Amino acid sequence: MPRSLPLFYSTTTVRRPLLFHSSVNPEPFGRVIVEGMLARRPVVASVAGGVLEIIEDGDTGLLYPPGDGSALRAQIDRLQNDPALCERLGVSGYKKALKYFSRPAMINDVNSVITEVCPPRRRAVTED
């Protein structure tokens, strides 16, 4: 995560700190969502593209239909009025982001795929 983002996320508030991702068009992967999760912010995002790989509705964040401003507002209001939900989503989102989307997790996953696809070669035994 860029160094300036933790400061931004830690000082940005409505009534409670949160991050909302309002993409109308599908994105293959929402890095901004993961950055918010790594900053322990509850995340509200539209159900578009790779968001469903990142957020489990009600567990690691809240979802709403793309382009539905009323649904977005309802989810933000829900978080603003429920500090326990904010805390729970922030913690569970952080844990999921660390487990699956942090730099070490991604490096480990890529290494696993490379090892599976290109296993180490065995040296041929030759007789002298």
N, C-alpha and C. Protein backbone atom coordinates (compact mmCIF):
# COMPACT_ATOMS: atom_id res chain seq x y z
N MET A 1 0.85 -1.16 0.00
CA MET A 1 0.00 0.00 0.00
C MET A 1 0.90 1.23 0.00
N PRO A 2 0.65 2.23 -0.87
CA PRO A 2 1.46 3.45 -0.85
C PRO A 2 1.48 4.07 0.55
N ARG A 3 2.60 4.68 0.89
CA ARG A 3 2.78 5.20 2.25
C ARG A 3 1.76 6.24 2.65
N SER A 4 1.26 7.04 1.71
CA SER A 4 0.32 8.11 2.05
C SER A 4 -1.09 7.59 2.33
N LEU A 5 -1.44 6.39 1.86
CA LEU A 5 -2.80 5.90 2.03
C LEU A 5 -3.17 5.58 3.47
N PRO A 6 -2.30 4.96 4.28
CA PRO A 6 -2.71 4.73 5.67
C PRO A 6 -3.08 6.02 6.39
N LEU A 7 -2.32 7.10 6.15
CA LEU A 7 -2.64 8.38 6.76
C LEU A 7 -3.99 8.88 6.26
N PHE A 8 -4.22 8.78 4.95
CA PHE A 8 -5.50 9.20 4.38
C PHE A 8 -6.65 8.42 5.00
N TYR A 9 -6.53 7.10 5.02
CA TYR A 9 -7.61 6.27 5.56
C TYR A 9 -7.82 6.52 7.05
N SER A 10 -6.75 6.82 7.78
CA SER A 10 -6.90 7.02 9.22
C SER A 10 -7.50 8.37 9.57
N THR A 11 -7.47 9.33 8.65
CA THR A 11 -8.01 10.65 8.94
C THR A 11 -9.31 10.95 8.21
N THR A 12 -9.74 10.08 7.32
CA THR A 12 -10.96 10.31 6.56
C THR A 12 -12.14 9.72 7.33
N THR A 13 -13.11 10.58 7.63
CA THR A 13 -14.29 10.11 8.33
C THR A 13 -15.54 10.78 7.81
N VAL A 14 -16.64 10.12 7.97
CA VAL A 14 -17.94 10.74 7.82
C VAL A 14 -18.33 10.95 9.28
N ARG A 15 -19.01 10.03 9.88
CA ARG A 15 -19.13 10.00 11.34
C ARG A 15 -18.27 8.88 11.87
N ARG A 16 -18.10 7.87 11.05
CA ARG A 16 -17.23 6.74 11.38
C ARG A 16 -16.34 6.52 10.15
N PRO A 17 -15.08 6.13 10.37
CA PRO A 17 -14.21 5.88 9.22
C PRO A 17 -14.71 4.70 8.40
N LEU A 18 -14.80 4.88 7.09
CA LEU A 18 -15.18 3.79 6.20
C LEU A 18 -14.65 4.08 4.81
N LEU A 19 -14.74 3.09 3.95
CA LEU A 19 -14.35 3.27 2.57
C LEU A 19 -15.49 2.76 1.71
N PHE A 20 -15.91 3.57 0.73
CA PHE A 20 -16.88 3.03 -0.21
C PHE A 20 -16.33 3.11 -1.62
N HIS A 21 -16.62 2.09 -2.37
CA HIS A 21 -16.13 1.90 -3.74
C HIS A 21 -17.36 1.93 -4.63
N SER A 22 -17.48 2.98 -5.42
CA SER A 22 -18.73 3.18 -6.16
C SER A 22 -18.62 2.93 -7.66
N SER A 23 -17.85 1.95 -8.05
CA SER A 23 -17.70 1.63 -9.46
C SER A 23 -19.01 1.14 -10.06
N VAL A 24 -19.37 1.70 -11.21
CA VAL A 24 -20.56 1.25 -11.93
C VAL A 24 -20.15 0.17 -12.94
N ASN A 25 -18.96 0.31 -13.48
CA ASN A 25 -18.45 -0.66 -14.45
C ASN A 25 -17.63 -1.73 -13.74
N PRO A 26 -17.74 -2.97 -14.22
CA PRO A 26 -16.98 -4.05 -13.58
C PRO A 26 -15.47 -3.82 -13.65
N GLU A 27 -14.79 -4.08 -12.57
CA GLU A 27 -13.33 -4.04 -12.53
C GLU A 27 -12.84 -5.46 -12.33
N PRO A 28 -11.74 -5.84 -12.96
CA PRO A 28 -11.24 -7.20 -12.76
C PRO A 28 -10.84 -7.43 -11.31
N PHE A 29 -10.26 -6.41 -10.66
CA PHE A 29 -9.86 -6.55 -9.26
C PHE A 29 -9.83 -5.15 -8.65
N GLY A 30 -10.47 -4.98 -7.51
CA GLY A 30 -10.55 -3.68 -6.85
C GLY A 30 -9.47 -3.49 -5.81
N ARG A 31 -8.30 -3.05 -6.25
CA ARG A 31 -7.18 -2.86 -5.32
C ARG A 31 -7.51 -1.85 -4.22
N VAL A 32 -8.29 -0.82 -4.57
CA VAL A 32 -8.68 0.19 -3.59
C VAL A 32 -9.44 -0.46 -2.43
N ILE A 33 -10.26 -1.43 -2.75
CA ILE A 33 -11.02 -2.14 -1.72
C ILE A 33 -10.06 -2.84 -0.76
N VAL A 34 -9.09 -3.54 -1.31
CA VAL A 34 -8.11 -4.25 -0.48
C VAL A 34 -7.31 -3.26 0.37
N GLU A 35 -6.95 -2.11 -0.19
CA GLU A 35 -6.22 -1.11 0.58
C GLU A 35 -7.05 -0.63 1.76
N GLY A 36 -8.34 -0.41 1.53
CA GLY A 36 -9.22 -0.02 2.63
C GLY A 36 -9.31 -1.09 3.70
N MET A 37 -9.39 -2.34 3.26
CA MET A 37 -9.45 -3.46 4.21
C MET A 37 -8.15 -3.55 5.02
N LEU A 38 -7.01 -3.36 4.35
CA LEU A 38 -5.73 -3.41 5.05
C LEU A 38 -5.58 -2.24 6.04
N ALA A 39 -6.34 -1.17 5.81
CA ALA A 39 -6.36 -0.04 6.75
C ALA A 39 -7.42 -0.23 7.83
N ARG A 40 -8.02 -1.44 7.86
CA ARG A 40 -9.03 -1.81 8.86
C ARG A 40 -10.30 -0.96 8.77
N ARG A 41 -10.63 -0.54 7.56
CA ARG A 41 -11.85 0.23 7.34
C ARG A 41 -12.95 -0.68 6.87
N PRO A 42 -14.18 -0.51 7.37
CA PRO A 42 -15.29 -1.25 6.79
C PRO A 42 -15.49 -0.75 5.36
N VAL A 43 -15.77 -1.65 4.45
CA VAL A 43 -15.87 -1.29 3.04
C VAL A 43 -17.28 -1.55 2.52
N VAL A 44 -17.78 -0.58 1.74
CA VAL A 44 -19.04 -0.72 1.01
C VAL A 44 -18.67 -0.65 -0.46
N ALA A 45 -19.10 -1.62 -1.25
CA ALA A 45 -18.74 -1.66 -2.67
C ALA A 45 -19.89 -2.15 -3.51
N SER A 46 -19.90 -1.70 -4.77
CA SER A 46 -20.93 -2.18 -5.70
C SER A 46 -20.57 -3.57 -6.20
N VAL A 47 -21.59 -4.35 -6.47
CA VAL A 47 -21.41 -5.73 -6.94
C VAL A 47 -21.07 -5.65 -8.43
N ALA A 48 -19.79 -5.47 -8.73
CA ALA A 48 -19.35 -5.35 -10.12
C ALA A 48 -17.96 -5.95 -10.25
N GLY A 49 -17.80 -6.89 -11.15
CA GLY A 49 -16.49 -7.46 -11.44
C GLY A 49 -15.90 -8.27 -10.31
N GLY A 50 -14.63 -8.01 -10.03
CA GLY A 50 -13.88 -8.79 -9.05
C GLY A 50 -14.23 -8.53 -7.60
N VAL A 51 -15.16 -7.61 -7.36
CA VAL A 51 -15.55 -7.29 -5.98
C VAL A 51 -16.01 -8.53 -5.23
N LEU A 52 -16.72 -9.42 -5.90
CA LEU A 52 -17.24 -10.61 -5.22
C LEU A 52 -16.13 -11.57 -4.78
N GLU A 53 -14.96 -11.45 -5.40
CA GLU A 53 -13.82 -12.25 -4.96
C GLU A 53 -13.23 -11.69 -3.67
N ILE A 54 -13.44 -10.40 -3.45
CA ILE A 54 -12.83 -9.72 -2.31
C ILE A 54 -13.77 -9.64 -1.11
N ILE A 55 -15.02 -9.24 -1.36
CA ILE A 55 -15.96 -8.99 -0.26
C ILE A 55 -17.01 -10.09 -0.16
N GLU A 56 -17.19 -10.56 1.06
CA GLU A 56 -18.30 -11.46 1.38
C GLU A 56 -19.32 -10.58 2.11
N ASP A 57 -20.47 -10.35 1.46
CA ASP A 57 -21.46 -9.41 1.97
C ASP A 57 -21.86 -9.72 3.41
N GLY A 58 -21.72 -8.71 4.26
CA GLY A 58 -22.10 -8.86 5.66
C GLY A 58 -21.01 -9.46 6.53
N ASP A 59 -19.95 -9.99 5.91
CA ASP A 59 -18.86 -10.61 6.67
C ASP A 59 -17.58 -9.78 6.58
N THR A 60 -17.14 -9.48 5.36
CA THR A 60 -15.92 -8.70 5.19
C THR A 60 -16.19 -7.34 4.57
N GLY A 61 -17.44 -7.00 4.38
CA GLY A 61 -17.84 -5.72 3.81
C GLY A 61 -19.32 -5.75 3.50
N LEU A 62 -19.80 -4.66 2.92
CA LEU A 62 -21.20 -4.58 2.52
C LEU A 62 -21.27 -4.30 1.02
N LEU A 63 -22.25 -4.89 0.36
CA LEU A 63 -22.41 -4.73 -1.09
C LEU A 63 -23.73 -4.03 -1.40
N TYR A 64 -23.78 -3.43 -2.60
CA TYR A 64 -25.01 -2.82 -3.11
C TYR A 64 -24.99 -2.91 -4.64
N PRO A 65 -26.17 -2.84 -5.28
CA PRO A 65 -26.22 -2.94 -6.74
C PRO A 65 -25.56 -1.73 -7.41
N PRO A 66 -24.79 -1.93 -8.48
CA PRO A 66 -24.14 -0.82 -9.18
C PRO A 66 -25.17 0.22 -9.64
N GLY A 67 -24.85 1.47 -9.44
CA GLY A 67 -25.70 2.56 -9.90
C GLY A 67 -26.89 2.85 -9.00
N ASP A 68 -27.05 2.13 -7.92
CA ASP A 68 -28.19 2.32 -7.01
C ASP A 68 -27.77 3.19 -5.83
N GLY A 69 -27.91 4.50 -6.02
CA GLY A 69 -27.51 5.46 -4.99
C GLY A 69 -28.25 5.28 -3.68
N SER A 70 -29.52 4.90 -3.77
CA SER A 70 -30.31 4.70 -2.54
C SER A 70 -29.76 3.53 -1.73
N ALA A 71 -29.39 2.45 -2.42
CA ALA A 71 -28.83 1.29 -1.73
C ALA A 71 -27.47 1.62 -1.13
N LEU A 72 -26.66 2.41 -1.86
CA LEU A 72 -25.36 2.84 -1.32
C LEU A 72 -25.57 3.65 -0.05
N ARG A 73 -26.48 4.60 -0.13
CA ARG A 73 -26.76 5.44 1.05
C ARG A 73 -27.23 4.58 2.23
N ALA A 74 -28.09 3.61 1.95
CA ALA A 74 -28.60 2.74 3.02
C ALA A 74 -27.45 1.98 3.70
N GLN A 75 -26.50 1.49 2.89
CA GLN A 75 -25.37 0.75 3.47
C GLN A 75 -24.46 1.68 4.29
N ILE A 76 -24.23 2.89 3.78
CA ILE A 76 -23.41 3.86 4.53
C ILE A 76 -24.12 4.23 5.83
N ASP A 77 -25.43 4.51 5.76
CA ASP A 77 -26.20 4.83 6.97
C ASP A 77 -26.14 3.68 7.97
N ARG A 78 -26.23 2.46 7.45
CA ARG A 78 -26.16 1.28 8.31
C ARG A 78 -24.85 1.27 9.11
N LEU A 79 -23.75 1.56 8.42
CA LEU A 79 -22.45 1.59 9.11
C LEU A 79 -22.35 2.77 10.07
N GLN A 80 -22.86 3.91 9.64
CA GLN A 80 -22.77 5.10 10.49
C GLN A 80 -23.54 4.93 11.79
N ASN A 81 -24.58 4.12 11.77
CA ASN A 81 -25.43 3.94 12.94
C ASN A 81 -25.11 2.68 13.75
N ASP A 82 -24.10 1.92 13.32
CA ASP A 82 -23.80 0.67 14.02
C ASP A 82 -22.29 0.51 14.22
N PRO A 83 -21.76 1.09 15.30
CA PRO A 83 -20.31 1.02 15.53
C PRO A 83 -19.79 -0.41 15.65
N ALA A 84 -20.59 -1.31 16.20
CA ALA A 84 -20.15 -2.70 16.34
C ALA A 84 -19.98 -3.35 14.96
N LEU A 85 -20.89 -3.05 14.04
CA LEU A 85 -20.78 -3.58 12.67
C LEU A 85 -19.54 -3.02 12.00
N CYS A 86 -19.29 -1.71 12.18
CA CYS A 86 -18.08 -1.10 11.61
C CYS A 86 -16.83 -1.83 12.10
N GLU A 87 -16.77 -2.04 13.38
CA GLU A 87 -15.61 -2.71 13.98
C GLU A 87 -15.46 -4.13 13.44
N ARG A 88 -16.56 -4.87 13.43
CA ARG A 88 -16.52 -6.28 12.98
C ARG A 88 -16.09 -6.37 11.52
N LEU A 89 -16.68 -5.54 10.65
CA LEU A 89 -16.31 -5.58 9.23
C LEU A 89 -14.87 -5.14 9.03
N GLY A 90 -14.43 -4.13 9.79
CA GLY A 90 -13.04 -3.67 9.68
C GLY A 90 -12.05 -4.77 10.04
N VAL A 91 -12.34 -5.49 11.12
CA VAL A 91 -11.45 -6.57 11.57
C VAL A 91 -11.48 -7.75 10.61
N SER A 92 -12.68 -8.20 10.23
CA SER A 92 -12.76 -9.38 9.34
C SER A 92 -12.23 -9.06 7.95
N GLY A 93 -12.46 -7.83 7.47
CA GLY A 93 -11.90 -7.43 6.18
C GLY A 93 -10.38 -7.41 6.22
N TYR A 94 -9.83 -6.88 7.31
CA TYR A 94 -8.38 -6.83 7.48
C TYR A 94 -7.78 -8.24 7.47
N LYS A 95 -8.41 -9.15 8.21
CA LYS A 95 -7.90 -10.52 8.26
C LYS A 95 -7.94 -11.18 6.88
N LYS A 96 -9.02 -10.98 6.15
CA LYS A 96 -9.11 -11.59 4.82
C LYS A 96 -8.08 -10.97 3.88
N ALA A 97 -7.93 -9.64 3.93
CA ALA A 97 -6.96 -8.97 3.06
C ALA A 97 -5.54 -9.45 3.35
N LEU A 98 -5.21 -9.62 4.63
CA LEU A 98 -3.87 -10.14 4.97
C LEU A 98 -3.68 -11.56 4.46
N LYS A 99 -4.70 -12.38 4.65
CA LYS A 99 -4.59 -13.80 4.28
C LYS A 99 -4.49 -14.01 2.77
N TYR A 100 -5.27 -13.26 2.00
CA TYR A 100 -5.36 -13.53 0.56
C TYR A 100 -4.74 -12.47 -0.35
N PHE A 101 -4.67 -11.22 0.08
CA PHE A 101 -4.31 -10.15 -0.84
C PHE A 101 -3.10 -9.31 -0.44
N SER A 102 -2.45 -9.64 0.66
CA SER A 102 -1.25 -8.89 1.04
C SER A 102 -0.11 -9.30 0.11
N ARG A 103 0.92 -8.51 0.10
CA ARG A 103 2.07 -8.81 -0.77
C ARG A 103 2.65 -10.20 -0.47
N PRO A 104 2.90 -10.55 0.80
CA PRO A 104 3.42 -11.91 1.07
C PRO A 104 2.48 -13.01 0.60
N ALA A 105 1.17 -12.82 0.78
CA ALA A 105 0.21 -13.84 0.34
C ALA A 105 0.25 -13.99 -1.17
N MET A 106 0.31 -12.87 -1.88
CA MET A 106 0.34 -12.93 -3.35
C MET A 106 1.63 -13.58 -3.84
N ILE A 107 2.75 -13.24 -3.22
CA ILE A 107 4.03 -13.86 -3.61
C ILE A 107 3.98 -15.37 -3.39
N ASN A 108 3.46 -15.78 -2.25
CA ASN A 108 3.33 -17.20 -1.95
C ASN A 108 2.44 -17.90 -2.98
N ASP A 109 1.32 -17.29 -3.33
CA ASP A 109 0.42 -17.89 -4.32
C ASP A 109 1.09 -18.03 -5.69
N VAL A 110 1.79 -16.98 -6.11
CA VAL A 110 2.47 -17.03 -7.41
C VAL A 110 3.56 -18.10 -7.39
N ASN A 111 4.32 -18.16 -6.31
CA ASN A 111 5.36 -19.20 -6.20
C ASN A 111 4.77 -20.60 -6.24
N SER A 112 3.62 -20.79 -5.59
CA SER A 112 2.96 -22.10 -5.60
C SER A 112 2.55 -22.50 -7.01
N VAL A 113 2.01 -21.55 -7.76
CA VAL A 113 1.59 -21.84 -9.14
C VAL A 113 2.81 -22.17 -9.99
N ILE A 114 3.86 -21.38 -9.86
CA ILE A 114 5.08 -21.62 -10.64
C ILE A 114 5.65 -23.00 -10.32
N THR A 115 5.70 -23.35 -9.05
CA THR A 115 6.23 -24.66 -8.65
C THR A 115 5.36 -25.79 -9.19
N GLU A 116 4.06 -25.59 -9.19
CA GLU A 116 3.15 -26.62 -9.70
C GLU A 116 3.27 -26.79 -11.22
N VAL A 117 3.36 -25.66 -11.92
CA VAL A 117 3.42 -25.71 -13.38
C VAL A 117 4.82 -26.08 -13.87
N CYS A 118 5.82 -25.63 -13.18
CA CYS A 118 7.21 -25.88 -13.58
C CYS A 118 7.98 -26.50 -12.42
N PRO A 119 7.72 -27.77 -12.14
CA PRO A 119 8.42 -28.40 -11.00
C PRO A 119 9.92 -28.43 -11.25
N PRO A 120 10.69 -28.45 -10.17
CA PRO A 120 12.15 -28.51 -10.34
C PRO A 120 12.53 -29.77 -11.13
N ARG A 121 13.48 -29.60 -11.99
CA ARG A 121 13.94 -30.75 -12.79
C ARG A 121 14.82 -31.64 -11.94
N ARG A 122 14.67 -32.92 -12.21
CA ARG A 122 15.57 -33.88 -11.56
C ARG A 122 16.80 -34.00 -12.44
N ARG A 123 17.90 -34.06 -11.79
CA ARG A 123 19.14 -34.24 -12.55
C ARG A 123 19.24 -35.69 -12.99
N ALA A 124 19.62 -35.86 -14.19
CA ALA A 124 19.81 -37.22 -14.70
C ALA A 124 21.07 -37.81 -14.05
N VAL A 125 20.95 -39.04 -13.65
CA VAL A 125 22.10 -39.72 -13.06
C VAL A 125 22.90 -40.33 -14.20
N THR A 126 24.14 -39.98 -14.24
CA THR A 126 24.99 -40.52 -15.30
C THR A 126 26.07 -41.40 -14.68
N GLU A 127 26.41 -42.41 -15.42
CA GLU A 127 27.48 -43.29 -14.95
C GLU A 127 28.80 -42.77 -15.50
N ASP A 128 29.79 -42.79 -14.66
CA ASP A 128 31.12 -42.32 -15.08
C ASP A 128 31.83 -43.35 -15.89
